[in-house]
Coordinates of C-alpha atoms and ligand atoms in Angstrom, one line a residue:
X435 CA -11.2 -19.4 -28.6
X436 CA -7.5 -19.3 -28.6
X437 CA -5.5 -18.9 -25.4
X438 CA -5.0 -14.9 -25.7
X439 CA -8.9 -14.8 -26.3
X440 CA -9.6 -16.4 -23.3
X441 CA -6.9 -14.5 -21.1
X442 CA -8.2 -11.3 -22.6
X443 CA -12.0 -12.2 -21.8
X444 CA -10.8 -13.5 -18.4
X445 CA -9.0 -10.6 -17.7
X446 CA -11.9 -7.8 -19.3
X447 CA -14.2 -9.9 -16.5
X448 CA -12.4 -9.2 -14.0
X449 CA -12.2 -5.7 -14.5
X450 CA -16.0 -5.8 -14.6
X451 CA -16.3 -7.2 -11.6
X452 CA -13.9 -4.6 -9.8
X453 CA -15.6 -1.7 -11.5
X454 CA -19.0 -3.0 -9.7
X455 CA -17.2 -2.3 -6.8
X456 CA -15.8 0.8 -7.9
X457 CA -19.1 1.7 -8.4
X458 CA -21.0 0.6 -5.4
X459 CA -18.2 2.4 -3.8
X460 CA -18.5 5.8 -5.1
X461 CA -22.7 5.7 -4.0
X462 CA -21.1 4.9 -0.1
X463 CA -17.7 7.1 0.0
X464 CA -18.3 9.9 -2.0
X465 CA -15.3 12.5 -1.8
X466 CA -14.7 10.6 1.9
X467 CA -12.1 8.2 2.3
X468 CA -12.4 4.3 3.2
X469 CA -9.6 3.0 6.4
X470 CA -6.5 1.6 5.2
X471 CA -7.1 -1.7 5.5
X472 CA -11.3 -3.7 5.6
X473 CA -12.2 -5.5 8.7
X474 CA -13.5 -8.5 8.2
X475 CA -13.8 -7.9 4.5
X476 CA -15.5 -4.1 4.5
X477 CA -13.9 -0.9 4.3
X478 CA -15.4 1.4 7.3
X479 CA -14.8 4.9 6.6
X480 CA -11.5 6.5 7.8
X481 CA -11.7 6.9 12.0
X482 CA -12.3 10.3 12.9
X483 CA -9.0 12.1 14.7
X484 CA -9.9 14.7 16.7
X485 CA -6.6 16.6 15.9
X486 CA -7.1 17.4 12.8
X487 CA -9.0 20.0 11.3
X488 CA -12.1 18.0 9.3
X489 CA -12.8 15.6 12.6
X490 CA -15.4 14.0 11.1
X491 CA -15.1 9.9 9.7
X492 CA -13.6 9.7 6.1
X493 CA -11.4 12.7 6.5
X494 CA -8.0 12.8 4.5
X495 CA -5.4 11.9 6.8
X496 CA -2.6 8.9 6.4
X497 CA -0.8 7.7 3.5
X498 CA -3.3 5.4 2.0
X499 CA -6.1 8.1 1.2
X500 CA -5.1 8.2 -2.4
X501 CA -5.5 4.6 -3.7
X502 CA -9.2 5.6 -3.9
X503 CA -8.7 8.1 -6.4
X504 CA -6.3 6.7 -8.1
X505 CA -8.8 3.6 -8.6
X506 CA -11.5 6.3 -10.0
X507 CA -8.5 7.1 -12.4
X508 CA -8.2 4.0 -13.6
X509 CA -11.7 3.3 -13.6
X510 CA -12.3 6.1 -16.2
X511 CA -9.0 4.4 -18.2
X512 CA -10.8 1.5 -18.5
X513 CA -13.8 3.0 -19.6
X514 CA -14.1 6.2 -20.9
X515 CA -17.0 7.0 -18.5
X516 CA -16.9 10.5 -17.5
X517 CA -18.4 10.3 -14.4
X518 CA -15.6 8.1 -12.9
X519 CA -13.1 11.5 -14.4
X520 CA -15.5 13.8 -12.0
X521 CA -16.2 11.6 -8.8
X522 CA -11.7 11.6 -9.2
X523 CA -11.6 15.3 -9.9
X524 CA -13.6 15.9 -7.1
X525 CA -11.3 14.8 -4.6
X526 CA -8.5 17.6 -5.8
X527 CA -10.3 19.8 -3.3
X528 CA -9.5 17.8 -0.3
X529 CA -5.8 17.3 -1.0
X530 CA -5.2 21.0 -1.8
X531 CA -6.5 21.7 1.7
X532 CA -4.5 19.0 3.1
X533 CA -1.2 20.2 1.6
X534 CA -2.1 23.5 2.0
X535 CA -3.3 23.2 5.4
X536 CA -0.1 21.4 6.1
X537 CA -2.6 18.1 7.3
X538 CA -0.8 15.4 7.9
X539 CA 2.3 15.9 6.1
X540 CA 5.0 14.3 7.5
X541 CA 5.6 11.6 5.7
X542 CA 7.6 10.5 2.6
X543 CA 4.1 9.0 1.2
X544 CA 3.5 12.5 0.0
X545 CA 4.4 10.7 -3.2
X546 CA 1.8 8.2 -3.3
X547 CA -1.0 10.6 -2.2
X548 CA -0.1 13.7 -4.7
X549 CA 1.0 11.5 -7.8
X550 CA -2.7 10.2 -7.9
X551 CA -5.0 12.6 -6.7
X552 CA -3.1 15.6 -8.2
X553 CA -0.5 14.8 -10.6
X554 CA -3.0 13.1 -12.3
X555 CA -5.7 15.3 -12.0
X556 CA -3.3 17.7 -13.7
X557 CA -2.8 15.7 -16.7
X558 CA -5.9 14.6 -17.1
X559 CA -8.0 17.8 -16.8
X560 CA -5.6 20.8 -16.6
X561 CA -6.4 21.8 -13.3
X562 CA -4.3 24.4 -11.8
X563 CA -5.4 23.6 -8.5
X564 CA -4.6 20.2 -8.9
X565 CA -0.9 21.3 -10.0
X566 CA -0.1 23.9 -7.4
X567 CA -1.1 21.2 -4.4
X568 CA 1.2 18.6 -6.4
X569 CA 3.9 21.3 -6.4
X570 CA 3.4 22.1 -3.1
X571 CA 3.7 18.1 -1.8
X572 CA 6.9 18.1 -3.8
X573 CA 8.6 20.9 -2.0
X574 CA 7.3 19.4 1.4
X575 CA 9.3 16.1 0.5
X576 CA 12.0 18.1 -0.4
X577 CA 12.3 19.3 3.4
X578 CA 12.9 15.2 4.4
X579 CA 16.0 15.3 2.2
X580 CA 18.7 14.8 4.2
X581 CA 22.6 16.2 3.3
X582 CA 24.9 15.0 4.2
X583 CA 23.2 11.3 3.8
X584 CA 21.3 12.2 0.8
X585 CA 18.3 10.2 1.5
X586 CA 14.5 11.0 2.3
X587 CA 13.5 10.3 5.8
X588 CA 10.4 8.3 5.8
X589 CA 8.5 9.0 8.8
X590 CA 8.0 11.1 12.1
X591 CA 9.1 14.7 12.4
X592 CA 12.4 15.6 11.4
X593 CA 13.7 16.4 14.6
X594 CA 12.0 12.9 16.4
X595 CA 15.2 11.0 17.1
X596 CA 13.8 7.4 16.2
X597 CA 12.7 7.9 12.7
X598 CA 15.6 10.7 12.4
X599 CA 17.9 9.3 9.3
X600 CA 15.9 6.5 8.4
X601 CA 14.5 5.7 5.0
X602 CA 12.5 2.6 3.7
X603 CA 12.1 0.6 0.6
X604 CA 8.7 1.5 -0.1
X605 CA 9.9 5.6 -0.2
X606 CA 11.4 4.7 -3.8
X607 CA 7.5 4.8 -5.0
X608 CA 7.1 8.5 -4.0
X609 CA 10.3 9.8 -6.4
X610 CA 8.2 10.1 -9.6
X611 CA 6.7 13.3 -7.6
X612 CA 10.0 14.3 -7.1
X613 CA 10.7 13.8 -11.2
X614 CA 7.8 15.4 -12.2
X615 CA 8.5 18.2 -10.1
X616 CA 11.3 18.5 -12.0
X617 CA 9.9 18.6 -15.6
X618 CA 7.0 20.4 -14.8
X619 CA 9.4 23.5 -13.2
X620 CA 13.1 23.3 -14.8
X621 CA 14.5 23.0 -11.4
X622 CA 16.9 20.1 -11.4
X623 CA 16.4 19.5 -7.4
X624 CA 13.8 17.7 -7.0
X625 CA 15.2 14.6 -9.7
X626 CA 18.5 14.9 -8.1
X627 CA 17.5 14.0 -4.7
X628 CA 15.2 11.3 -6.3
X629 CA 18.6 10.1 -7.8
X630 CA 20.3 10.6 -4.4
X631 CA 18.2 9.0 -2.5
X632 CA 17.4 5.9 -5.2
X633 CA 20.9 5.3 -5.6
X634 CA 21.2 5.5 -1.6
X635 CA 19.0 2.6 -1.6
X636 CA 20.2 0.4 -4.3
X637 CA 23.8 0.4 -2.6
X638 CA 21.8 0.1 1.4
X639 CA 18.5 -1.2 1.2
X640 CA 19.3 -3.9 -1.1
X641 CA 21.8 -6.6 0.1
X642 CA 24.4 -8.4 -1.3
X643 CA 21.7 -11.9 -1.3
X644 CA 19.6 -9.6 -4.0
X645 CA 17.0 -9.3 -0.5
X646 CA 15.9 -6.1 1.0
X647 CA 15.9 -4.8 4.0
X648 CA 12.3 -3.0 4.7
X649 CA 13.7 0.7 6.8
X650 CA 17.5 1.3 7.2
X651 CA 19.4 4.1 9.1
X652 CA 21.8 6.8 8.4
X653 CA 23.8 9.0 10.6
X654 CA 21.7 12.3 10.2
X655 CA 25.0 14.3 11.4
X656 CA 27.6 12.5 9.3
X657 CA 25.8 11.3 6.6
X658 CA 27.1 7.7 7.2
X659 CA 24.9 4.3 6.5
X660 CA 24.5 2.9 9.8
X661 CA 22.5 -0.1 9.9
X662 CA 19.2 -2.0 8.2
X663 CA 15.9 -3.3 10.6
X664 CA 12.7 -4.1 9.8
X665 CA 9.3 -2.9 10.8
X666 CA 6.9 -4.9 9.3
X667 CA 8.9 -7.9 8.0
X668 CA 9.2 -11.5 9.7
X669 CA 12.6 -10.5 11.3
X670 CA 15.3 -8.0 10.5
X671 CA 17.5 -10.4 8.4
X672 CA 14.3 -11.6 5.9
X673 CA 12.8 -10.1 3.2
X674 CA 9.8 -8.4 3.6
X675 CA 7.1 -9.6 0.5
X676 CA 6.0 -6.1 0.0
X677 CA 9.4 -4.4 0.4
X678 CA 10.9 -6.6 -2.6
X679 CA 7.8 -5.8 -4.4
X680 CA 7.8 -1.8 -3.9
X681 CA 12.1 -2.6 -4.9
X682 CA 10.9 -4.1 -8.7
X683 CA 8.8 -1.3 -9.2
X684 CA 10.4 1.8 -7.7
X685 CA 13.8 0.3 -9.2
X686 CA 12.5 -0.1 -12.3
X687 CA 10.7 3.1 -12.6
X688 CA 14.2 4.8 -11.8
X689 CA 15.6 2.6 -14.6
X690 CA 13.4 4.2 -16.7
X691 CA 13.4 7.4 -16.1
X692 CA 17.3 8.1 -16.0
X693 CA 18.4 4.9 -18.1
X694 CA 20.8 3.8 -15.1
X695 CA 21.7 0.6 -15.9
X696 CA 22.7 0.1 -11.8
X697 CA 18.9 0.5 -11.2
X698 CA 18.0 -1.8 -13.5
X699 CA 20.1 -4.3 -12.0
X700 CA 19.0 -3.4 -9.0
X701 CA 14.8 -3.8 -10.0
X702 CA 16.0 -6.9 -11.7
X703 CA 17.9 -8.7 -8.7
X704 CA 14.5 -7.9 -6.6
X705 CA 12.5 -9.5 -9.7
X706 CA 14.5 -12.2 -9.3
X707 CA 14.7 -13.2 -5.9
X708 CA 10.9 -12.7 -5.3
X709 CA 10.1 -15.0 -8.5
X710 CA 12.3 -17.8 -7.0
X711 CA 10.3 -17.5 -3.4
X712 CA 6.7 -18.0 -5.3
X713 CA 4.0 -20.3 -3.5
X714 CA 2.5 -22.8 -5.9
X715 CA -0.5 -20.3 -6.7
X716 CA 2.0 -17.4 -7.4
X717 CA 0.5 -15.0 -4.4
X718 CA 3.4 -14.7 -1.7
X719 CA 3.1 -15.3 1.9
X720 CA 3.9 -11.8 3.4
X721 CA 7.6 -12.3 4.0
X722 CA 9.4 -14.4 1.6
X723 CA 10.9 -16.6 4.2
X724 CA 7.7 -18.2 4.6
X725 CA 6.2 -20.9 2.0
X726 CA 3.7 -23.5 1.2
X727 CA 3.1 -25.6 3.8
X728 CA 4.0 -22.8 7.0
X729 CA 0.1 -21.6 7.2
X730 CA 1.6 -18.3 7.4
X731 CA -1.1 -15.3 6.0
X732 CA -0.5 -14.2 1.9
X733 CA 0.1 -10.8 1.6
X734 CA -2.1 -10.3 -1.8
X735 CA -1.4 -6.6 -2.5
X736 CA 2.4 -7.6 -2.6
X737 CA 1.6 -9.6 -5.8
X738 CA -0.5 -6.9 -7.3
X739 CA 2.3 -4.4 -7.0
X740 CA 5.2 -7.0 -8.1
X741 CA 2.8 -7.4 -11.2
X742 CA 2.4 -3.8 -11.9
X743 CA 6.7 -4.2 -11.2
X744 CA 7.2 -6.5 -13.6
X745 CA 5.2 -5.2 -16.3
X746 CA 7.2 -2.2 -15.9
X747 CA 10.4 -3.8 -15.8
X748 CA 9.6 -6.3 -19.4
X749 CA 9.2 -3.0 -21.3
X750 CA 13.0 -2.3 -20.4
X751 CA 14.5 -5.4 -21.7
X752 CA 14.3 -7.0 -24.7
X753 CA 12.2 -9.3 -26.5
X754 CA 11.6 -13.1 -24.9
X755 CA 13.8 -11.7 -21.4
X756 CA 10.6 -9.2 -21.0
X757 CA 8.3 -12.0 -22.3
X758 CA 9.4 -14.3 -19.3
X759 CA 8.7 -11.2 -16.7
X760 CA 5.3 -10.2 -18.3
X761 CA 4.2 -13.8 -18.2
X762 CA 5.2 -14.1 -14.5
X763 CA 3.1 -11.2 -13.9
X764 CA 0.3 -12.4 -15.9
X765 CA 0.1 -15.7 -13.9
X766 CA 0.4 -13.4 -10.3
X767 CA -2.9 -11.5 -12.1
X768 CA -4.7 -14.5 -13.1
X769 CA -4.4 -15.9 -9.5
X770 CA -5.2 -12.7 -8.2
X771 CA -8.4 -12.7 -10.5
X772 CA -9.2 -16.5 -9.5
X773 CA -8.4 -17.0 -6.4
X774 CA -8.4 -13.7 -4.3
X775 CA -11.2 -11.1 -5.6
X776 CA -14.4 -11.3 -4.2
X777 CA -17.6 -11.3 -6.6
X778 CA -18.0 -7.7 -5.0
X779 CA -20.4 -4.8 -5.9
X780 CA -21.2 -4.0 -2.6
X781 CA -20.7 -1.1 -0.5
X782 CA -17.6 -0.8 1.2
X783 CA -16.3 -4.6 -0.4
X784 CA -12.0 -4.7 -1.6
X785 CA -11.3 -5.7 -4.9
X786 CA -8.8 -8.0 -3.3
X787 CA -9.2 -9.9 -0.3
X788 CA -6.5 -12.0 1.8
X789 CA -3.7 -8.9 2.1
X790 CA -1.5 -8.0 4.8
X791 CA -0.8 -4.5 6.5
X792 CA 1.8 -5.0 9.5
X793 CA 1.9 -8.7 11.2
X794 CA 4.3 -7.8 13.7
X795 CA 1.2 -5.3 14.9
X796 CA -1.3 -7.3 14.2
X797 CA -2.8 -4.8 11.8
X798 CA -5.0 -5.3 8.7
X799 CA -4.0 -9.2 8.6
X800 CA -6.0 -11.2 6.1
X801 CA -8.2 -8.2 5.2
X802 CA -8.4 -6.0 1.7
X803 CA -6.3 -2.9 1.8
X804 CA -6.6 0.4 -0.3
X805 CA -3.0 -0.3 -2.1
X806 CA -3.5 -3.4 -2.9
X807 CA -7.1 -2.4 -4.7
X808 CA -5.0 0.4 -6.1
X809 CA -2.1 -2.0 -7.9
X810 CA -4.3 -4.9 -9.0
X811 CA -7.0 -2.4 -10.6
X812 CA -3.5 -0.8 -12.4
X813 CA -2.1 -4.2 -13.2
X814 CA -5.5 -5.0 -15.2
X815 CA -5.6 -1.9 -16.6
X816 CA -1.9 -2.5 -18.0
X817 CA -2.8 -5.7 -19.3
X818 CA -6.2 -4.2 -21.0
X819 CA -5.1 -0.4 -22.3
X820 CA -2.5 -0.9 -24.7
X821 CA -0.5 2.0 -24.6
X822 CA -1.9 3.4 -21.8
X823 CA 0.4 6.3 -19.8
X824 CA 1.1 4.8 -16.2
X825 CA 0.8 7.7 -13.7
X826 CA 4.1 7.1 -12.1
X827 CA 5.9 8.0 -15.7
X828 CA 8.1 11.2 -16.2
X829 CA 9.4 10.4 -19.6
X830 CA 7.0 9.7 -22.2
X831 CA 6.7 6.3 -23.4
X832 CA 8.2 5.6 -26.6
X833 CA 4.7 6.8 -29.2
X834 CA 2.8 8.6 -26.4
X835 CA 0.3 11.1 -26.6
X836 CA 0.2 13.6 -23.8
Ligands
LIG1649 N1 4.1 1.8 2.4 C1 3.7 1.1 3.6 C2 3.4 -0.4 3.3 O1 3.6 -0.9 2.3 O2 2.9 -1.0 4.3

């Protein structure tokens, strides 16, 4: 067996093993949805909030809800079983009520939650319903942009004076709804306060060390950058592991999308920087000031989403410079598939284990978590499905079929 045969079978059995889980998953959630994060190891179903109109467990609340479709998504990528394309379809339902409902919805995450359930959905089946809820998330984001600052505010109601003007790292994942908003209606709005707003970032978020800062404030009345914090990094001055990782990818999908060499730069810098603050086994610690040897907590889902980040950032640069990405990613995957996934297939088990939500809150520490399922299924799936259409692209890729 030569070396690409045994990553390839490596890689096809790890895929098996997290579509066991899928599976065992589908039989316990249903069209319910699992909590954020495991405890000790097992996803309970989402707590009930009795403020919300479906107060029973498993209801569709939070920004996390959609990494379980998305997962059925890529399940039936992987596959070609249709019944992983109908227990995904099935969950269209629930996010068209929660849009439509206005459930939950403030929050720059609408981009996360409607690009898989819905945009998806849309593509993959041609449902209306699927399109008109994505449609509508995209014109609820639009009511966080901010002029004169030109940037999305990530959380809280827009009139709460803590979260008012601030925007976070992470938010540069929701602009492909923004984008696809865009192409699917004509109106140029929507992509121009993604570019607003991205380009915001690269000039803010990122500093002049090629680190991030995780949230970072604007003057809501003047429009002025004010000053960068962090809320779930070590300290306000480091770099956040899952900041810099959500940097690669969203820079790089904004690269891609408008051909801005300054985001490219920017996904690159963030590529960089996190590749030079790797552990031995190529998972990082959960803020990149910490390193072999602290006995600090790994934050697993940042390397499954800076793997899905460099995969996308190798197919915008040439020849051996996107060979030397891809192969970091591959050896992030191959950890991952060695060291981190449990042998799973049981109700309510991650596909990754050892992630971290929020240390400074002492939330979801050294338990699975839906994202971090989410991006390693999508980083296997990258490295399986030649070809295959990631749902955060706009653009078609060079040869697509859509
Ligand atoms: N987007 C929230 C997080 O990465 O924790």
């Amino acid at each position: 067996m030569t070396t690409t045969d045994a990553t390839a079978s490596s890689t096809r059995a790890a895929a098996a093993t997290a579509l066991r889980t899928v599976d065992a998953n589908i039989a316990s959630f249903g069209t319910r949805y699992p909590a954020d994060t495991t405890t000790d190891d097992r996803y309970p179903l989402r707590p009930a909030r009795a403020d919300l109109p479906d107060t029973a467990p498993g209801a569709n609340y939070g920004w996390t809800t959609s990494f379980w479709p998305g997962q059925l998504w890529l399940a039936h990528e992987l596959t070609g079983d249709d019944r992983y394309r109908d227990a995904a379809q099935a969950h269209v339902a629930s996010y068209a009520r929660r849009v439509h409902g206005g459930v939950d919805l403030d929050t720059h995450d609408l981009g996360f939650l409607y690009t898989l359930s819905c945009v998806t959905a849309w593509r993959r089946t041609g449902s209306v319903e699927a399109r008109d809820a994505a449609l509508a998330a995209a014109d609820a984001l639009m009511l966080r942009f901010l002029e004169p600052a030109g940037i999305i505010q990530a959380w809280g109601d827009l009139a709460d004076p803590a979260q008012r003007g601030r925007t976070i790292i992470d938010s540069l994942m929701n602009m492909p709804l923004l984008r696809w908003a865009t192409a699917e209606t004509g109106d140029p709005r929507y992509a121009t306060a993604a570019d607003r707003h991205t380009a915001a970032l690269r000039d803010h978020i990122l500093r002049a060390d090629d680190t991030t800062f995780h949230t970072f404030y604007w003057d809501a009345v003047t429009g002025s950058p004010l000053r960068g914090a962090t809320e779930q990094g070590y300290s306000d001055g480091s770099c956040w592991a899952r900041g810099q990782a959500w940097g690669i990818f969203g820079f790089a999908l904004a690269a891609r999308e408008t051909g801005d060499g300054t985001f490219l730069d920017a996904a690159l810098r963030c590529a960089d920087y996190f590749l030079a603050h790797l552990p031995a086994d190529h998972v990082v610690y959960w803020d990149l000031v910490l390193t072999d040897g602290s006995g600090a907590a790994r934050d697993s889902s940042s390397a499954a989403i800076a793997a899905c980040g460099l995969d996308e950032l190798a197919r915008l640069l040439p020849g051996d410079v996107g060979d030397r990405y891809r192969a970091a990613a591959a050896s992030m995957i191959d950890s991952l598939a060695a060291g981190y996934a449990p042998a799973g297939g049981e109700p309510g088990d991650p596909l990754l284990l050892h992630g971290v939500y929020d240390m400074p809150k002492s939330v979801g520490v050294d338990e699975g978590n839906l994202w971090g399922d989410y991006y390693y299924l999508e980083a296997l799936t990258r490295r399986l499905v030649p070809g295959w259409e990631s749902p955060w692209w706009v653009a078609p890729a060079p040869g697509a079929v859509r």
